[in-house]
């Protein structure tokens, strides 16, 4: 894990180029792992916040993420990779318990992925991996979050 973090920091420190996002806000959907509504807002040319609300048949989960964007692919305009921390809170029904079957959890997330903004249309597509560590509630590591998002940009 330590070697992975050192490698990630080295990549981040060498990958910054003079580029910026071509949009300031985006709203859309993300699948799989339930159905997620996603909103992305750039705070600077290379940093953004993202809010996600994920719905599935037993409940919902809200996530807030802070993402660092790196425009390392000089030959592919509109392509960036991103990484960042976040938090989540979730509520769901647990059908295995007769009493007290409503549950809640809270934890921290990480996110890493690729983002592509189409040049001539107001659409971006991203693919990411969003592992989570739940600290309160159903505690543990969940490596299976992430997906593909399609957003309208403005």
PDB file of C-alpha atoms in Angstrom:
ATOM      1  CA  UNK A   1       0.000   0.000   0.000  1.00  0.00           C
ATOM      2  CA  UNK A   2       2.840   2.367   0.850  1.00  0.00           C
ATOM      3  CA  UNK A   3       4.515   1.790  -2.531  1.00  0.00           C
ATOM      4  CA  UNK A   4       1.180   2.396  -4.277  1.00  0.00           C
ATOM      5  CA  UNK A   5       0.733   5.744  -2.481  1.00  0.00           C
ATOM      6  CA  UNK A   6       4.284   6.826  -3.331  1.00  0.00           C
ATOM      7  CA  UNK A   7       3.685   5.934  -6.981  1.00  0.00           C
ATOM      8  CA  UNK A   8       0.377   7.826  -6.996  1.00  0.00           C
ATOM      9  CA  UNK A   9       1.980  10.953  -5.513  1.00  0.00           C
ATOM     10  CA  UNK A  10       4.814  10.767  -8.049  1.00  0.00           C
ATOM     11  CA  UNK A  11       2.342  10.491 -10.921  1.00  0.00           C
ATOM     12  CA  UNK A  12       0.338  13.421  -9.605  1.00  0.00           C
ATOM     13  CA  UNK A  13       3.371  15.645  -9.226  1.00  0.00           C
ATOM     14  CA  UNK A  14       4.685  14.980 -12.744  1.00  0.00           C
ATOM     15  CA  UNK A  15       1.408  14.915 -14.637  1.00  0.00           C
ATOM     16  CA  UNK A  16       0.297  18.526 -14.309  1.00  0.00           C
ATOM     17  CA  UNK A  17       0.336  20.391 -17.596  1.00  0.00           C
ATOM     18  CA  UNK A  18      -1.024  23.780 -18.582  1.00  0.00           C
ATOM     19  CA  UNK A  19      -4.550  22.702 -19.372  1.00  0.00           C
ATOM     20  CA  UNK A  20      -7.948  23.234 -17.911  1.00  0.00           C
ATOM     21  CA  UNK A  21     -11.430  21.865 -17.957  1.00  0.00           C
ATOM     22  CA  UNK A  22     -13.568  22.992 -20.886  1.00  0.00           C
ATOM     23  CA  UNK A  23     -16.714  23.110 -18.724  1.00  0.00           C
ATOM     24  CA  UNK A  24     -17.560  24.406 -15.255  1.00  0.00           C
ATOM     25  CA  UNK A  25     -20.587  22.299 -14.262  1.00  0.00           C
ATOM     26  CA  UNK A  26     -22.097  18.973 -15.270  1.00  0.00           C
ATOM     27  CA  UNK A  27     -25.169  16.984 -14.305  1.00  0.00           C
ATOM     28  CA  UNK A  28     -26.065  13.437 -15.276  1.00  0.00           C
ATOM     29  CA  UNK A  29     -26.365   9.780 -14.344  1.00  0.00           C
ATOM     30  CA  UNK A  30     -23.961   7.044 -13.283  1.00  0.00           C
ATOM     31  CA  UNK A  31     -24.386   3.253 -13.427  1.00  0.00           C
ATOM     32  CA  UNK A  32     -23.943   0.392 -12.292  1.00  0.00           C
ATOM     33  CA  UNK A  33     -24.210  -0.245  -8.550  1.00  0.00           C
ATOM     34  CA  UNK A  34     -27.673   1.223  -8.469  1.00  0.00           C
ATOM     35  CA  UNK A  35     -28.790   4.328 -10.293  1.00  0.00           C
ATOM     36  CA  UNK A  36     -26.872   7.494  -9.384  1.00  0.00           C
ATOM     37  CA  UNK A  37     -27.617  11.119 -10.063  1.00  0.00           C
ATOM     38  CA  UNK A  38     -24.331  13.031 -10.249  1.00  0.00           C
ATOM     39  CA  UNK A  39     -23.470  16.740 -10.158  1.00  0.00           C
ATOM     40  CA  UNK A  40     -19.952  18.063 -10.763  1.00  0.00           C
ATOM     41  CA  UNK A  41     -18.803  21.663 -10.072  1.00  0.00           C
ATOM     42  CA  UNK A  42     -15.304  22.944 -10.836  1.00  0.00           C
ATOM     43  CA  UNK A  43     -13.841  25.204  -8.133  1.00  0.00           C
ATOM     44  CA  UNK A  44     -10.598  25.912  -9.985  1.00  0.00           C
ATOM     45  CA  UNK A  45      -9.291  24.958 -13.417  1.00  0.00           C
ATOM     46  CA  UNK A  46      -8.150  21.565 -12.135  1.00  0.00           C
ATOM     47  CA  UNK A  47     -10.169  20.850  -8.959  1.00  0.00           C
ATOM     48  CA  UNK A  48     -13.846  20.011  -8.621  1.00  0.00           C
ATOM     49  CA  UNK A  49     -16.417  18.735  -6.162  1.00  0.00           C
ATOM     50  CA  UNK A  50     -18.861  16.005  -7.076  1.00  0.00           C
ATOM     51  CA  UNK A  51     -22.120  15.034  -5.373  1.00  0.00           C
ATOM     52  CA  UNK A  52     -23.759  11.670  -6.004  1.00  0.00           C
ATOM     53  CA  UNK A  53     -27.107  10.280  -4.882  1.00  0.00           C
ATOM     54  CA  UNK A  54     -27.383   6.539  -5.497  1.00  0.00           C
ATOM     55  CA  UNK A  55     -30.709   4.715  -5.335  1.00  0.00           C
ATOM     56  CA  UNK A  56     -31.255   0.972  -5.255  1.00  0.00           C
ATOM     57  CA  UNK A  57     -34.111  -1.306  -4.208  1.00  0.00           C
ATOM     58  CA  UNK A  58     -33.338  -1.232  -0.477  1.00  0.00           C
ATOM     59  CA  UNK A  59     -32.262   2.369   0.123  1.00  0.00           C
ATOM     60  CA  UNK A  60     -29.998   5.199  -0.938  1.00  0.00           C
ATOM     61  CA  UNK A  61     -26.475   6.518  -0.493  1.00  0.00           C
ATOM     62  CA  UNK A  62     -25.198  10.104  -0.761  1.00  0.00           C
ATOM     63  CA  UNK A  63     -21.527  10.800  -1.526  1.00  0.00           C
ATOM     64  CA  UNK A  64     -19.490  13.996  -1.647  1.00  0.00           C
ATOM     65  CA  UNK A  65     -16.078  13.935  -3.374  1.00  0.00           C
ATOM     66  CA  UNK A  66     -13.215  16.373  -3.949  1.00  0.00           C
ATOM     67  CA  UNK A  67     -11.359  15.573  -7.166  1.00  0.00           C
ATOM     68  CA  UNK A  68      -7.969  16.620  -8.543  1.00  0.00           C
ATOM     69  CA  UNK A  69      -7.887  16.567 -12.375  1.00  0.00           C
ATOM     70  CA  UNK A  70      -4.720  15.984 -14.401  1.00  0.00           C
ATOM     71  CA  UNK A  71      -4.593  16.748 -18.131  1.00  0.00           C
ATOM     72  CA  UNK A  72      -1.664  14.450 -18.893  1.00  0.00           C
ATOM     73  CA  UNK A  73      -2.792  13.240 -22.307  1.00  0.00           C
ATOM     74  CA  UNK A  74      -1.474  16.004 -24.567  1.00  0.00           C
ATOM     75  CA  UNK A  75      -2.506  14.176 -27.754  1.00  0.00           C
ATOM     76  CA  UNK A  76      -6.133  13.700 -26.650  1.00  0.00           C
ATOM     77  CA  UNK A  77      -7.907  17.001 -26.096  1.00  0.00           C
ATOM     78  CA  UNK A  78     -10.630  16.765 -23.454  1.00  0.00           C
ATOM     79  CA  UNK A  79      -9.224  13.693 -21.674  1.00  0.00           C
ATOM     80  CA  UNK A  80      -8.153  13.882 -18.029  1.00  0.00           C
ATOM     81  CA  UNK A  81      -7.584  11.485 -15.192  1.00  0.00           C
ATOM     82  CA  UNK A  82      -8.685  12.325 -11.676  1.00  0.00           C
ATOM     83  CA  UNK A  83      -8.242  11.184  -8.096  1.00  0.00           C
ATOM     84  CA  UNK A  84      -9.592  12.353  -4.759  1.00  0.00           C
ATOM     85  CA  UNK A  85     -11.116  11.717  -1.322  1.00  0.00           C
ATOM     86  CA  UNK A  86     -14.725  11.817  -0.209  1.00  0.00           C
ATOM     87  CA  UNK A  87     -17.361  10.786   2.318  1.00  0.00           C
ATOM     88  CA  UNK A  88     -20.639   8.887   2.142  1.00  0.00           C
ATOM     89  CA  UNK A  89     -23.770   8.318   4.189  1.00  0.00           C
ATOM     90  CA  UNK A  90     -26.351   5.670   3.402  1.00  0.00           C
ATOM     91  CA  UNK A  91     -29.751   4.477   4.614  1.00  0.00           C
ATOM     92  CA  UNK A  92     -31.462   1.196   3.742  1.00  0.00           C
ATOM     93  CA  UNK A  93     -33.862  -1.504   4.894  1.00  0.00           C
ATOM     94  CA  UNK A  94     -32.440  -4.779   6.171  1.00  0.00           C
ATOM     95  CA  UNK A  95     -34.994  -7.508   5.440  1.00  0.00           C
ATOM     96  CA  UNK A  96     -33.128 -10.092   7.521  1.00  0.00           C
ATOM     97  CA  UNK A  97     -34.083  -8.527  10.856  1.00  0.00           C
ATOM     98  CA  UNK A  98     -37.636  -8.585  12.169  1.00  0.00           C
ATOM     99  CA  UNK A  99     -37.250  -5.546  14.455  1.00  0.00           C
ATOM    100  CA  UNK A 100     -35.106  -2.463  13.904  1.00  0.00           C
ATOM    101  CA  UNK A 101     -34.683  -3.217  10.215  1.00  0.00           C
ATOM    102  CA  UNK A 102     -33.700   0.309   9.141  1.00  0.00           C
ATOM    103  CA  UNK A 103     -29.952   0.830   8.960  1.00  0.00           C
ATOM    104  CA  UNK A 104     -27.528   3.656   8.337  1.00  0.00           C
ATOM    105  CA  UNK A 105     -23.832   3.892   7.599  1.00  0.00           C
ATOM    106  CA  UNK A 106     -21.151   6.537   7.252  1.00  0.00           C
ATOM    107  CA  UNK A 107     -17.637   6.324   5.871  1.00  0.00           C
ATOM    108  CA  UNK A 108     -14.868   7.601   3.642  1.00  0.00           C
ATOM    109  CA  UNK A 109     -14.417   7.116  -0.091  1.00  0.00           C
ATOM    110  CA  UNK A 110     -11.633   7.376  -2.595  1.00  0.00           C
ATOM    111  CA  UNK A 111     -12.085   7.860  -6.318  1.00  0.00           C
ATOM    112  CA  UNK A 112      -9.837   7.434  -9.345  1.00  0.00           C
ATOM    113  CA  UNK A 113     -10.830   7.488 -12.984  1.00  0.00           C
ATOM    114  CA  UNK A 114     -10.844   9.053 -16.434  1.00  0.00           C
ATOM    115  CA  UNK A 115     -13.000  11.916 -17.710  1.00  0.00           C
ATOM    116  CA  UNK A 116     -13.577  12.841 -21.350  1.00  0.00           C
ATOM    117  CA  UNK A 117     -15.345  16.003 -22.559  1.00  0.00           C
ATOM    118  CA  UNK A 118     -16.530  15.867 -26.163  1.00  0.00           C
ATOM    119  CA  UNK A 119     -15.336  18.873 -28.153  1.00  0.00           C
ATOM    120  CA  UNK A 120     -18.441  19.806 -30.151  1.00  0.00           C
ATOM    121  CA  UNK A 121     -21.288  18.680 -27.907  1.00  0.00           C
ATOM    122  CA  UNK A 122     -22.053  19.529 -24.247  1.00  0.00           C
ATOM    123  CA  UNK A 123     -21.471  15.995 -22.942  1.00  0.00           C
ATOM    124  CA  UNK A 124     -18.786  14.371 -20.849  1.00  0.00           C
ATOM    125  CA  UNK A 125     -18.272  10.711 -20.033  1.00  0.00           C
ATOM    126  CA  UNK A 126     -16.280   9.351 -17.127  1.00  0.00           C
ATOM    127  CA  UNK A 127     -15.353   5.932 -15.837  1.00  0.00           C
ATOM    128  CA  UNK A 128     -14.150   5.515 -12.262  1.00  0.00           C
ATOM    129  CA  UNK A 129     -13.463   3.215  -9.366  1.00  0.00           C
ATOM    130  CA  UNK A 130     -14.775   4.442  -6.010  1.00  0.00           C
ATOM    131  CA  UNK A 131     -13.772   2.148  -3.130  1.00  0.00           C
ATOM    132  CA  UNK A 132     -15.290   2.922   0.265  1.00  0.00           C
ATOM    133  CA  UNK A 133     -14.489   2.217   3.896  1.00  0.00           C
ATOM    134  CA  UNK A 134     -17.597   2.307   6.053  1.00  0.00           C
ATOM    135  CA  UNK A 135     -16.718   3.369   9.591  1.00  0.00           C
ATOM    136  CA  UNK A 136     -20.155   3.506  11.261  1.00  0.00           C
ATOM    137  CA  UNK A 137     -22.949   1.041  10.608  1.00  0.00           C
ATOM    138  CA  UNK A 138     -22.119  -1.892   8.389  1.00  0.00           C
ATOM    139  CA  UNK A 139     -18.367  -1.353   8.884  1.00  0.00           C
ATOM    140  CA  UNK A 140     -15.886  -2.655   6.359  1.00  0.00           C
ATOM    141  CA  UNK A 141     -14.205  -2.160   2.993  1.00  0.00           C
ATOM    142  CA  UNK A 142     -16.327  -2.105  -0.165  1.00  0.00           C
ATOM    143  CA  UNK A 143     -14.230  -2.221  -3.346  1.00  0.00           C
ATOM    144  CA  UNK A 144     -17.192  -2.516  -5.725  1.00  0.00           C
ATOM    145  CA  UNK A 145     -18.392   1.090  -6.112  1.00  0.00           C
ATOM    146  CA  UNK A 146     -17.699   2.991  -9.293  1.00  0.00           C
ATOM    147  CA  UNK A 147     -19.093   3.009 -12.782  1.00  0.00           C
ATOM    148  CA  UNK A 148     -19.704   4.978 -15.943  1.00  0.00           C
ATOM    149  CA  UNK A 149     -21.203   8.476 -15.838  1.00  0.00           C
ATOM    150  CA  UNK A 150     -22.725  10.480 -18.680  1.00  0.00           C
ATOM    151  CA  UNK A 151     -23.308  14.172 -17.972  1.00  0.00           C
ATOM    152  CA  UNK A 152     -24.665  17.283 -19.668  1.00  0.00           C
ATOM    153  CA  UNK A 153     -22.043  20.043 -19.331  1.00  0.00           C
ATOM    154  CA  UNK A 154     -22.632  23.772 -18.976  1.00  0.00           C
TER     155      UNK A 154
END
